Amino acid sequence: MPAVVVFVAVMVIFALAYRYYSVYLAERVYALDPDFVTPAHEFEDGVDYVPTNRHVLFGHHFTSVAGAAPIVGPAIAVVWGWVPALLWIVMGTVFAAGVHDTGSLVVSVRNKATNIGTLAQTVINPRSRNLFLAIIFFLLTLVNAVFAIVIGTLFDANPEAVIPIFVEIPLAIFIGQYIHRTNTGALVPSLVGVAVLYALIAVGIAFPIDISGIAEAMGMSARTLWIIILFIYTWIASRIPVWVLLQPRDYINSHQLFIALTVIFLGVLIGMDAMAAPAFNPVEGPRNWFPFLFVTIACGAVSGFHSLVSSGTTSKQLDRDTDARYVGYMGALGEGSLALGAVLATTAGIAVVGVDWGAQYADFATASDTALGNFVQGVAGFASNIGIPISYGTAFAAVVVVSFAATTLDTGVRLQRYIIQEIGEIVGSRPLSRNLNLSTTLAVLLPLGLALAPAGENDTLAFGRLWTLFGTTNQLTAGLALAVIAVFVTQARRNAMAQIVPLTFLLFMTVWALIINLREFVTNRDWLLAPLDLAILMLAGWLIVEAVVAIRNARTEAREVTAPADRS
């Protein structure tokens, strides 16, 4: 089948979903109110609470949630064939991610920008807050470790991407200062920033930054040194006001999505490439598509990490309540579009540059190891169809992936700081809750230790094992966030089936995958991940019980309130 047919069909479905289903959610389920005073105005402080233009906020929200995960997950999951991967990306994006992302943003805004973990206390019960915070704590630790490994691996494999990425930091700060001091619009300055960024790719190709010699002299691999450098950077970046670096770089990066999708679409249209991968591909071994397809794609369809961003940084910047539909649902569609691009690149694009799909996807382990490289090669293949040299296309794809991953890492460490401060308040520790240096240092050291934990000879913890646990924890968090949103909607005496259906599906798949993972970790004597998996599974079981009871109680209370009114 021609890849262009797949691309057009999916984009039409996404357009219809935004036109009709998001309107239904905004008006009938979440009842967005244009007169509601958002926390960005109520608590405006110029640091975290900043009323922000919805287009700028979309840039921040989208690039914070659209890290490398919606690329890596689908790039691995096509090992089972492109049809099942594509079906879950489309269904999950429209009926789960859009509901989840918009809902978590609305619930947080209606509760003074409280994060989703603390909201569990308000809408479910006080016990759930502590359990939810513990799960989010584990998830953020895994997210930050995984994304640091992704960036370190790409820098090591693509040294030509280093100069553009690092120059983007002072470039974004300059643009942020210009916008802040002149009170001008962000569109033109950020477009100039994108142009400068891509011009620097040529500089990066001419002067690739290879630190393997320095790393070897320090007794470590280049990837390990990059991971350490990245966490030093995030310690600084996560503590400065959002408008200085986070917002302007997010807006620059948001343009990259549309540019990357344009490159992919034009490449598919002009090249008229066919899908090189089989529609369905049986895989030998314990990794059956059911349930691992869903936890592997993870962020490409629906992601619990989005609820942390929506209720963490985005809800503190929402200018108008009605902007939640545009920022939340459109952000989910953007993530789904990126996942679509990953499927096309790894099933059609890689054939353009002569990569043997069957060799790259011989089994699940091989697919996990080559996923990022397959995406970069696939985008370079599409770029070559429109006259862009392979070397430039490869560097371009690496810059796009690293840009998204770096922004998510910045946001993830910032959110981890918030969670640690909240835990400090719960346990009554003033140093943890008030000392920014201490909370930020802990937010950096924990994922750094996990990313560098030894797993074999001369290597860090295997990426595939971390990704497996990250995927299940991520989907579990999405299910739990949907439970909070469902209770909130039910308490408002509105129909919560839009949340309950994906909630049930996600929790079933996630718990099942956690059980299979636990059996595998124990069999392989993986005594680092097995206890972590077991702890998360036990917390999940407890929270599922709490959520079921809360939804049942909320429905009972709603019926009791409605019944007298009906009788009168």
XYZ file of C-alpha atoms in Angstrom:
568
model
C 0.000 0.000 0.000
C 1.289 3.541 -0.784
C 2.365 5.303 2.416
C 0.658 8.533 1.317
C -2.756 6.815 1.525
C -2.101 5.890 5.151
C -0.936 9.425 5.995
C -3.953 11.187 4.435
C -6.477 8.762 5.952
C -5.139 9.242 9.479
C -4.948 13.036 9.211
C -8.591 13.179 8.027
C -9.659 11.113 11.049
C -7.740 13.440 13.390
C -9.331 16.536 11.800
C -12.824 15.090 12.240
C -12.053 14.158 15.840
C -11.008 17.738 16.686
C -13.987 19.210 14.826
C -16.622 17.069 16.532
C -15.428 14.911 19.444
C -13.345 17.609 21.161
C -16.311 20.002 20.963
C -18.511 17.368 22.616
C -15.945 16.957 25.404
C -15.527 20.710 25.894
C -19.247 21.520 25.999
C -21.014 18.404 27.331
C -18.410 16.668 29.483
C -16.050 19.338 30.857
C -18.370 22.395 30.494
C -15.571 24.871 29.804
C -16.406 28.379 31.033
C -14.977 31.519 29.331
C -15.589 33.557 32.535
C -13.693 31.216 34.888
C -10.623 32.912 36.492
C -7.716 30.554 35.861
C -4.850 30.008 38.365
C -2.474 31.776 35.965
C -4.352 35.012 36.745
C -5.300 34.239 40.359
C -1.727 33.422 41.463
C 0.339 35.276 38.826
C 3.956 35.497 40.050
C 6.012 35.859 36.873
C 7.844 32.565 37.551
C 5.518 29.544 37.404
C 2.080 31.213 37.185
C 2.117 33.203 33.943
C -0.999 33.856 31.752
C 0.170 32.765 28.320
C -1.100 33.120 24.771
C -2.723 29.811 23.813
C -0.471 29.323 20.776
C 2.659 29.815 22.897
C 1.248 27.539 25.597
C 0.431 24.904 22.977
C 4.077 25.047 21.944
C 5.212 24.471 25.534
C 2.643 21.763 26.241
C 3.106 19.868 23.002
C 6.890 19.814 23.008
C 6.892 18.875 26.707
C 4.682 15.841 26.093
C 6.019 14.958 22.629
C 9.454 13.770 23.573
C 11.198 10.841 21.986
C 8.649 8.397 23.460
C 5.979 8.741 20.706
C 8.795 8.028 18.272
C 10.557 5.183 20.082
C 7.385 3.288 21.065
C 5.806 3.075 17.573
C 9.246 2.522 16.014
C 9.551 -0.633 18.146
C 5.894 -1.710 17.926
C 5.878 -2.057 14.126
C 7.731 -5.301 14.763
C 4.201 -6.807 15.050
C 3.261 -5.216 11.684
C 2.208 -1.681 10.767
C -1.582 -2.307 10.857
C -1.993 -3.146 14.585
C 0.421 -0.347 15.529
C -1.477 2.190 13.426
C -4.903 1.100 14.668
C -3.955 1.584 18.321
C -2.279 4.944 17.616
C -5.464 6.279 15.950
C -7.981 4.794 18.405
C -5.896 5.646 21.438
C -5.238 9.231 20.339
C -8.870 10.064 19.539
C -10.708 8.257 22.343
C -8.146 8.027 25.151
C -5.385 10.644 24.817
C -7.680 13.535 23.858
C -10.030 12.766 26.751
C -7.146 12.244 29.174
C -5.033 15.291 28.251
C -7.920 17.760 28.111
C -9.510 16.334 31.243
C -6.391 16.419 33.404
C -5.821 20.041 32.377
C -9.428 21.014 33.190
C -9.486 19.225 36.548
C -6.217 20.871 37.575
C -7.326 24.370 36.520
C -10.599 23.968 38.436
C -8.551 23.049 41.534
C -5.987 25.902 41.630
C -3.483 24.181 39.294
C -3.003 21.264 41.691
C -1.082 18.321 40.258
C -2.935 15.123 39.400
C -1.475 13.218 42.350
C -2.719 15.698 44.917
C -6.060 15.843 43.102
C -6.531 12.170 43.940
C -6.909 13.298 47.551
C -9.598 15.806 46.630
C -11.744 13.710 44.311
C -11.065 10.157 45.620
C -9.752 10.154 49.223
C -6.648 11.176 51.290
C -5.060 7.697 51.081
C -5.018 7.858 47.299
C -2.943 11.031 47.303
C 0.073 9.383 48.934
C -0.170 6.300 46.748
C -0.567 8.342 43.598
C 2.393 10.554 44.495
C 4.516 7.422 44.983
C 3.575 6.084 41.523
C 4.234 9.460 39.885
C 7.550 9.621 41.689
C 8.547 6.246 40.159
C 7.247 7.292 36.720
C 9.197 10.575 36.659
C 12.350 8.828 37.789
C 11.959 6.354 34.900
C 11.007 9.083 32.394
C 14.036 11.216 33.207
C 16.395 8.217 33.133
C 14.996 6.950 29.799
C 15.138 10.330 28.053
C 18.666 11.013 29.269
C 19.743 7.656 27.782
C 17.947 8.474 24.514
C 19.684 11.854 24.163
C 23.070 10.462 25.200
C 22.745 7.649 22.646
C 21.790 10.061 19.843
C 24.616 12.491 20.667
C 27.068 9.590 20.636
C 25.744 8.226 17.302
C 25.127 11.639 15.667
C 27.861 14.087 16.821
C 26.802 16.501 14.066
C 23.647 17.260 16.104
C 25.538 18.561 19.151
C 26.305 22.132 17.979
C 22.722 22.952 16.832
C 21.218 21.604 20.062
C 23.567 23.459 22.416
C 23.430 26.741 20.471
C 19.623 26.516 20.665
C 19.857 27.177 24.423
C 21.325 30.738 24.303
C 19.283 31.369 21.155
C 16.046 30.543 23.023
C 17.114 32.682 26.013
C 17.755 35.647 23.693
C 14.348 35.177 22.029
C 12.666 34.861 25.436
C 14.286 38.088 26.665
C 13.323 39.884 23.443
C 9.690 38.784 23.685
C 9.499 39.532 27.415
C 11.065 43.016 27.234
C 9.387 44.191 24.021
C 6.054 42.477 24.729
C 5.971 41.378 21.108
C 4.474 38.264 19.552
C 6.448 35.027 19.617
C 5.754 33.789 16.080
C 8.306 35.758 14.050
C 11.186 35.555 16.588
C 10.668 31.815 17.024
C 10.586 31.242 13.247
C 13.888 33.117 12.997
C 15.167 30.839 15.750
C 14.151 27.745 13.759
C 15.921 29.080 10.656
C 19.110 29.709 12.663
C 18.841 26.247 14.231
C 18.654 24.495 10.858
C 21.458 26.662 9.413
C 23.609 25.403 12.282
C 23.110 21.812 11.126
C 25.577 22.537 8.316
C 28.030 23.824 10.944
C 27.433 20.679 12.995
C 28.157 18.457 9.979
C 31.395 20.390 9.320
C 32.436 20.272 13.002
C 30.956 17.164 14.706
C 31.512 17.076 18.489
C 32.887 13.689 19.489
C 33.689 13.416 23.223
C 34.719 9.760 23.167
C 38.380 10.702 23.738
C 37.556 12.779 26.824
C 35.197 10.087 28.098
C 37.823 7.386 27.631
C 40.371 9.469 29.546
C 37.812 9.711 32.392
C 37.221 5.945 32.327
C 33.692 5.967 30.955
C 31.806 5.709 27.659
C 30.806 8.762 25.610
C 27.121 7.998 26.270
C 27.729 7.950 30.018
C 29.539 11.302 29.919
C 26.718 12.812 27.854
C 24.170 11.582 30.423
C 26.124 13.255 33.243
C 26.392 16.509 31.255
C 22.649 16.425 30.549
C 21.704 16.111 34.213
C 24.044 18.970 35.184
C 22.278 21.070 32.571
C 18.787 20.097 33.758
C 19.692 20.962 37.372
C 20.151 24.556 36.165
C 17.388 24.673 33.523
C 14.653 23.316 35.807
C 15.154 26.104 38.379
C 14.900 29.213 36.219
C 11.589 30.974 35.328
C 9.653 29.231 32.554
C 9.634 32.290 30.263
C 13.459 32.547 30.197
C 14.230 29.241 28.438
C 11.393 26.716 28.617
C 8.695 28.709 26.800
C 10.764 30.193 23.925
C 12.547 26.896 23.254
C 9.230 25.052 23.370
C 7.788 27.394 20.766
C 10.856 26.932 18.539
C 10.513 23.170 18.918
C 6.772 23.221 18.188
C 7.589 24.517 14.698
C 9.873 21.542 14.253
C 6.933 19.149 14.479
C 5.214 20.767 11.521
C 8.480 20.979 9.592
C 9.267 17.325 10.304
C 5.757 16.215 9.328
C 5.984 18.373 6.177
C 9.278 16.723 5.252
C 7.756 13.275 5.835
C 4.546 14.080 3.909
C 6.326 15.670 0.937
C 8.799 12.813 0.908
C 5.981 10.269 0.907
C 4.004 12.181 -1.781
C 6.917 12.759 -4.154
C 8.592 9.415 -3.581
C 5.303 7.469 -3.647
C 7.002 4.904 -1.443
C 5.132 1.764 -0.490
C 4.966 0.244 2.978
C 8.007 -2.040 3.101
C 6.945 -3.744 6.318
C 4.296 -6.488 6.418
C 0.813 -5.485 7.581
C 0.963 -8.192 10.282
C 4.156 -9.806 11.521
C 4.095 -12.688 14.044
C 6.969 -12.418 16.533
C 8.572 -15.389 18.225
C 9.263 -15.269 21.961
C 7.514 -14.114 25.129
C 6.691 -10.613 23.840
C 3.208 -11.218 22.418
C 1.451 -8.231 20.841
C -1.366 -8.658 23.362
C -0.796 -6.817 25.770
C 2.727 -5.583 24.897
C 1.704 -3.673 21.752
C -0.197 -1.211 23.958
C 2.457 -0.661 26.621
C 5.201 -0.453 23.984
C 3.491 2.257 21.910
C 2.556 4.002 25.170
C 2.943 7.758 24.517
C 2.216 7.283 20.808
C -1.432 6.602 21.718
C -2.008 7.746 25.311
C 0.436 8.734 28.026
C 0.099 9.237 31.763
C 3.066 11.597 31.600
C 0.769 14.071 29.838
C -1.379 14.371 32.952
C 1.721 15.427 34.897
C 2.517 18.143 32.363
C -1.129 19.245 32.055
C -1.552 19.528 35.832
C 2.056 20.567 36.500
C 3.248 23.405 34.265
C 0.489 23.865 31.639
C -2.362 24.490 34.093
C -0.313 27.272 35.739
C -0.074 29.106 32.398
C -3.583 28.660 30.923
C -4.953 32.103 30.097
C -8.618 31.165 29.502
C -10.577 28.097 30.592
C -11.795 27.524 27.030
C -8.184 27.309 25.808
C -8.043 23.848 27.420
C -9.688 22.272 24.349
C -7.112 23.734 21.957
C -4.080 23.080 24.164
C -5.122 19.679 25.539
C -6.895 17.909 22.668
C -4.740 19.437 19.923
C -1.654 18.452 21.883
C -2.868 14.838 21.908
C -3.475 14.936 18.140
C -0.015 16.398 17.621
C 1.495 13.519 19.557
C -0.539 11.044 17.487
C 0.704 12.712 14.291
C 4.280 12.325 15.457
C 3.624 8.649 16.167
C 2.182 8.296 12.652
C 5.378 9.829 11.255
C 7.409 7.298 13.241
C 5.384 4.409 11.762
C 5.812 5.717 8.209
C 9.531 6.394 8.651
C 10.251 2.924 10.043
C 8.066 0.981 7.617
C 8.465 2.928 4.342
C 11.213 5.552 4.752
C 14.017 3.188 5.747
C 13.577 1.276 2.476
C 14.482 4.470 0.576
C 18.005 4.427 2.028
C 18.371 0.689 1.437
C 17.858 -0.549 4.999
C 16.641 -4.169 5.192
C 13.407 -4.000 7.276
C 13.444 -7.731 8.022
C 16.951 -7.545 9.475
C 16.130 -4.526 11.647
C 12.967 -6.192 12.971
C 14.097 -9.805 13.246
C 12.774 -9.985 16.833
C 11.642 -7.735 19.680
C 15.131 -7.277 21.139
C 16.609 -6.202 17.784
C 13.705 -3.819 17.185
C 14.275 -2.230 20.615
C 17.972 -1.692 19.960
C 17.553 -0.182 16.483
C 14.319 1.843 16.886
C 15.862 5.338 17.141
C 18.326 4.682 14.318
C 15.520 3.336 12.117
C 13.480 6.512 12.619
C 16.441 8.780 11.859
C 17.261 6.778 8.715
C 13.611 6.737 7.643
C 13.214 10.511 7.901
C 16.499 10.955 6.032
C 15.076 8.700 3.317
C 11.919 10.818 2.955
C 14.058 13.987 2.975
C 16.149 12.619 0.107
C 12.957 12.308 -1.969
C 12.658 16.122 -1.928
C 16.315 16.765 -2.702
C 17.808 17.031 0.792
C 21.159 15.219 1.063
C 21.140 12.090 3.219
C 23.796 13.514 5.571
C 21.754 16.680 6.221
C 18.512 14.703 6.535
C 20.100 12.395 9.093
C 21.358 15.325 11.190
C 17.966 17.059 10.851
C 16.105 14.006 12.175
C 18.545 13.640 15.077
C 18.109 17.337 15.983
C 14.308 16.972 15.987
C 14.357 13.924 18.265
C 16.919 15.391 20.667
C 15.046 18.722 20.820
C 11.832 17.015 21.888
C 13.578 14.696 24.318
C 15.559 17.549 25.909
C 12.436 19.631 26.476
C 10.676 16.672 28.089
C 13.722 16.078 30.277
C 13.677 19.733 31.402
C 9.985 19.524 32.247
C 10.319 16.089 33.852
C 13.014 17.246 36.280
C 10.984 20.376 37.104
C 7.924 18.202 37.815
C 10.001 15.815 39.917
C 11.067 18.824 41.994
C 7.402 19.701 42.549
C 6.634 16.101 43.638
C 9.586 15.982 46.041
C 8.497 19.285 47.564
C 4.963 17.930 48.036
C 6.291 14.760 49.624
C 8.378 16.997 51.908
C 5.224 18.825 52.990
C 3.421 15.535 53.686
C 6.222 14.149 55.875
C 6.814 17.544 57.515
C 10.344 18.072 56.167
C 10.992 21.795 55.654
C 14.348 21.218 53.859
C 12.634 19.034 51.256
C 9.613 21.279 50.822
C 11.364 24.672 50.913
C 14.998 24.176 49.830
C 15.098 24.358 46.009
C 18.733 23.249 45.846
C 18.010 20.078 47.818
C 14.791 19.130 45.995
C 16.335 19.818 42.588
C 19.458 17.836 43.444
C 17.368 14.833 44.469
C 15.292 15.195 41.287
C 18.524 14.912 39.297
C 20.490 12.306 41.259
C 17.765 9.624 41.395
C 17.261 9.220 37.597
C 20.991 9.733 37.042
C 21.709 6.776 39.319
C 19.117 4.629 37.521
C 20.446 5.589 34.078
C 23.993 4.676 35.084
C 23.221 1.549 37.138
C 25.429 -1.302 35.895
C 23.763 -4.158 34.067
C 26.565 -6.011 32.429
C 30.095 -5.768 31.193
C 31.109 -2.220 30.309
C 27.531 -1.052 29.922
C 24.832 0.861 31.740
C 21.370 -0.443 32.520
C 19.930 -1.981 29.344
C 17.589 0.472 27.614
C 15.098 -2.229 26.589
C 14.388 -3.287 30.174
C 13.907 0.312 31.333
C 11.593 0.974 28.380
C 9.427 -2.023 29.230
C 8.866 -0.848 32.791
C 8.484 2.774 31.705
C 5.716 1.774 29.271
C 3.663 -0.131 31.845
C 4.082 2.573 34.510
C 3.191 5.253 31.998
C -0.041 3.511 30.958
C -0.921 2.782 34.572
C -0.585 6.473 35.402
C -2.832 7.320 32.443
C -5.476 4.925 33.758
C -5.296 6.381 37.225
C -5.533 9.943 35.891
C -8.623 8.914 33.944
C -10.082 7.572 37.201
C -9.613 10.974 38.860
C -11.183 12.723 35.857
C -14.102 10.239 35.783
C -14.895 10.909 39.451
C -14.661 14.689 38.852
C -17.086 14.461 35.906
C -19.465 12.147 37.786
C -19.520 14.463 40.818
C -20.532 17.269 38.436
C -23.466 15.010 37.379
C -22.265 14.634 33.800
C -21.734 11.467 31.738
C -18.302 9.935 32.452
C -18.387 7.060 29.932
C -15.811 8.909 27.781
C -13.360 8.337 30.652
C -14.560 4.970 32.024
C -14.198 3.011 28.745
C -10.510 3.856 28.061
C -9.820 3.660 31.823
C -11.001 0.035 31.994
C -9.062 -0.958 28.885
C -5.794 0.669 29.994
C -5.847 -0.714 33.519
C -6.546 -4.252 32.285
C -3.694 -4.158 29.747
C -1.266 -2.473 32.121
C -1.793 -4.759 35.096
C -1.539 -7.782 32.836
C 1.748 -6.507 31.377
C 3.100 -5.769 34.876
C 2.369 -9.360 35.921
C 4.119 -10.789 32.837
C 7.067 -8.415 33.358
C 7.364 -9.469 36.986
C 7.500 -13.131 36.029
C 10.193 -12.362 33.441
C 12.284 -10.214 35.824
C 12.184 -12.927 38.494
C 13.039 -15.663 35.972
C 16.008 -13.604 34.734
C 17.024 -12.748 38.330
C 16.770 -9.025 37.613
C 16.772 -7.939 41.252
C 16.761 -4.218 40.421
C 13.595 -4.086 38.297
C 11.667 -7.003 39.862
C 11.107 -5.262 43.242
C 10.293 -2.009 41.443
C 7.733 -3.789 39.238
C 6.203 -5.569 42.249
C 5.920 -2.331 44.228
C 4.178 -0.551 41.349
C 1.849 -3.536 40.807
C 0.804 -3.547 44.468
C 0.211 0.209 44.436
C -1.795 -0.181 41.230
C -4.045 -2.826 42.749
C -4.749 -0.669 45.767
C -5.496 2.424 43.707
C -7.770 0.523 41.323
C -9.881 -0.555 44.297
C -9.975 3.031 45.574
C -10.978 4.341 42.117
C -13.772 1.791 41.664
C -15.198 2.630 45.078
C -14.911 6.381 44.416
C -16.662 6.186 41.026
C -19.435 4.034 42.510
C -19.904 6.458 45.428
C -19.891 9.467 43.100
C -22.560 7.882 40.898
C -24.664 7.032 43.949
C -24.399 10.609 45.270
C -25.265 12.005 41.838
C -28.403 9.823 41.680
C -29.426 10.859 45.232
C -29.068 14.562 44.359
C -30.957 14.144 41.097
C -33.796 11.996 42.472
C -35.435 14.653 44.761
C -35.279 17.187 41.957
C -37.028 14.737 39.637
C -39.737 14.034 42.239
C -40.342 17.747 42.805
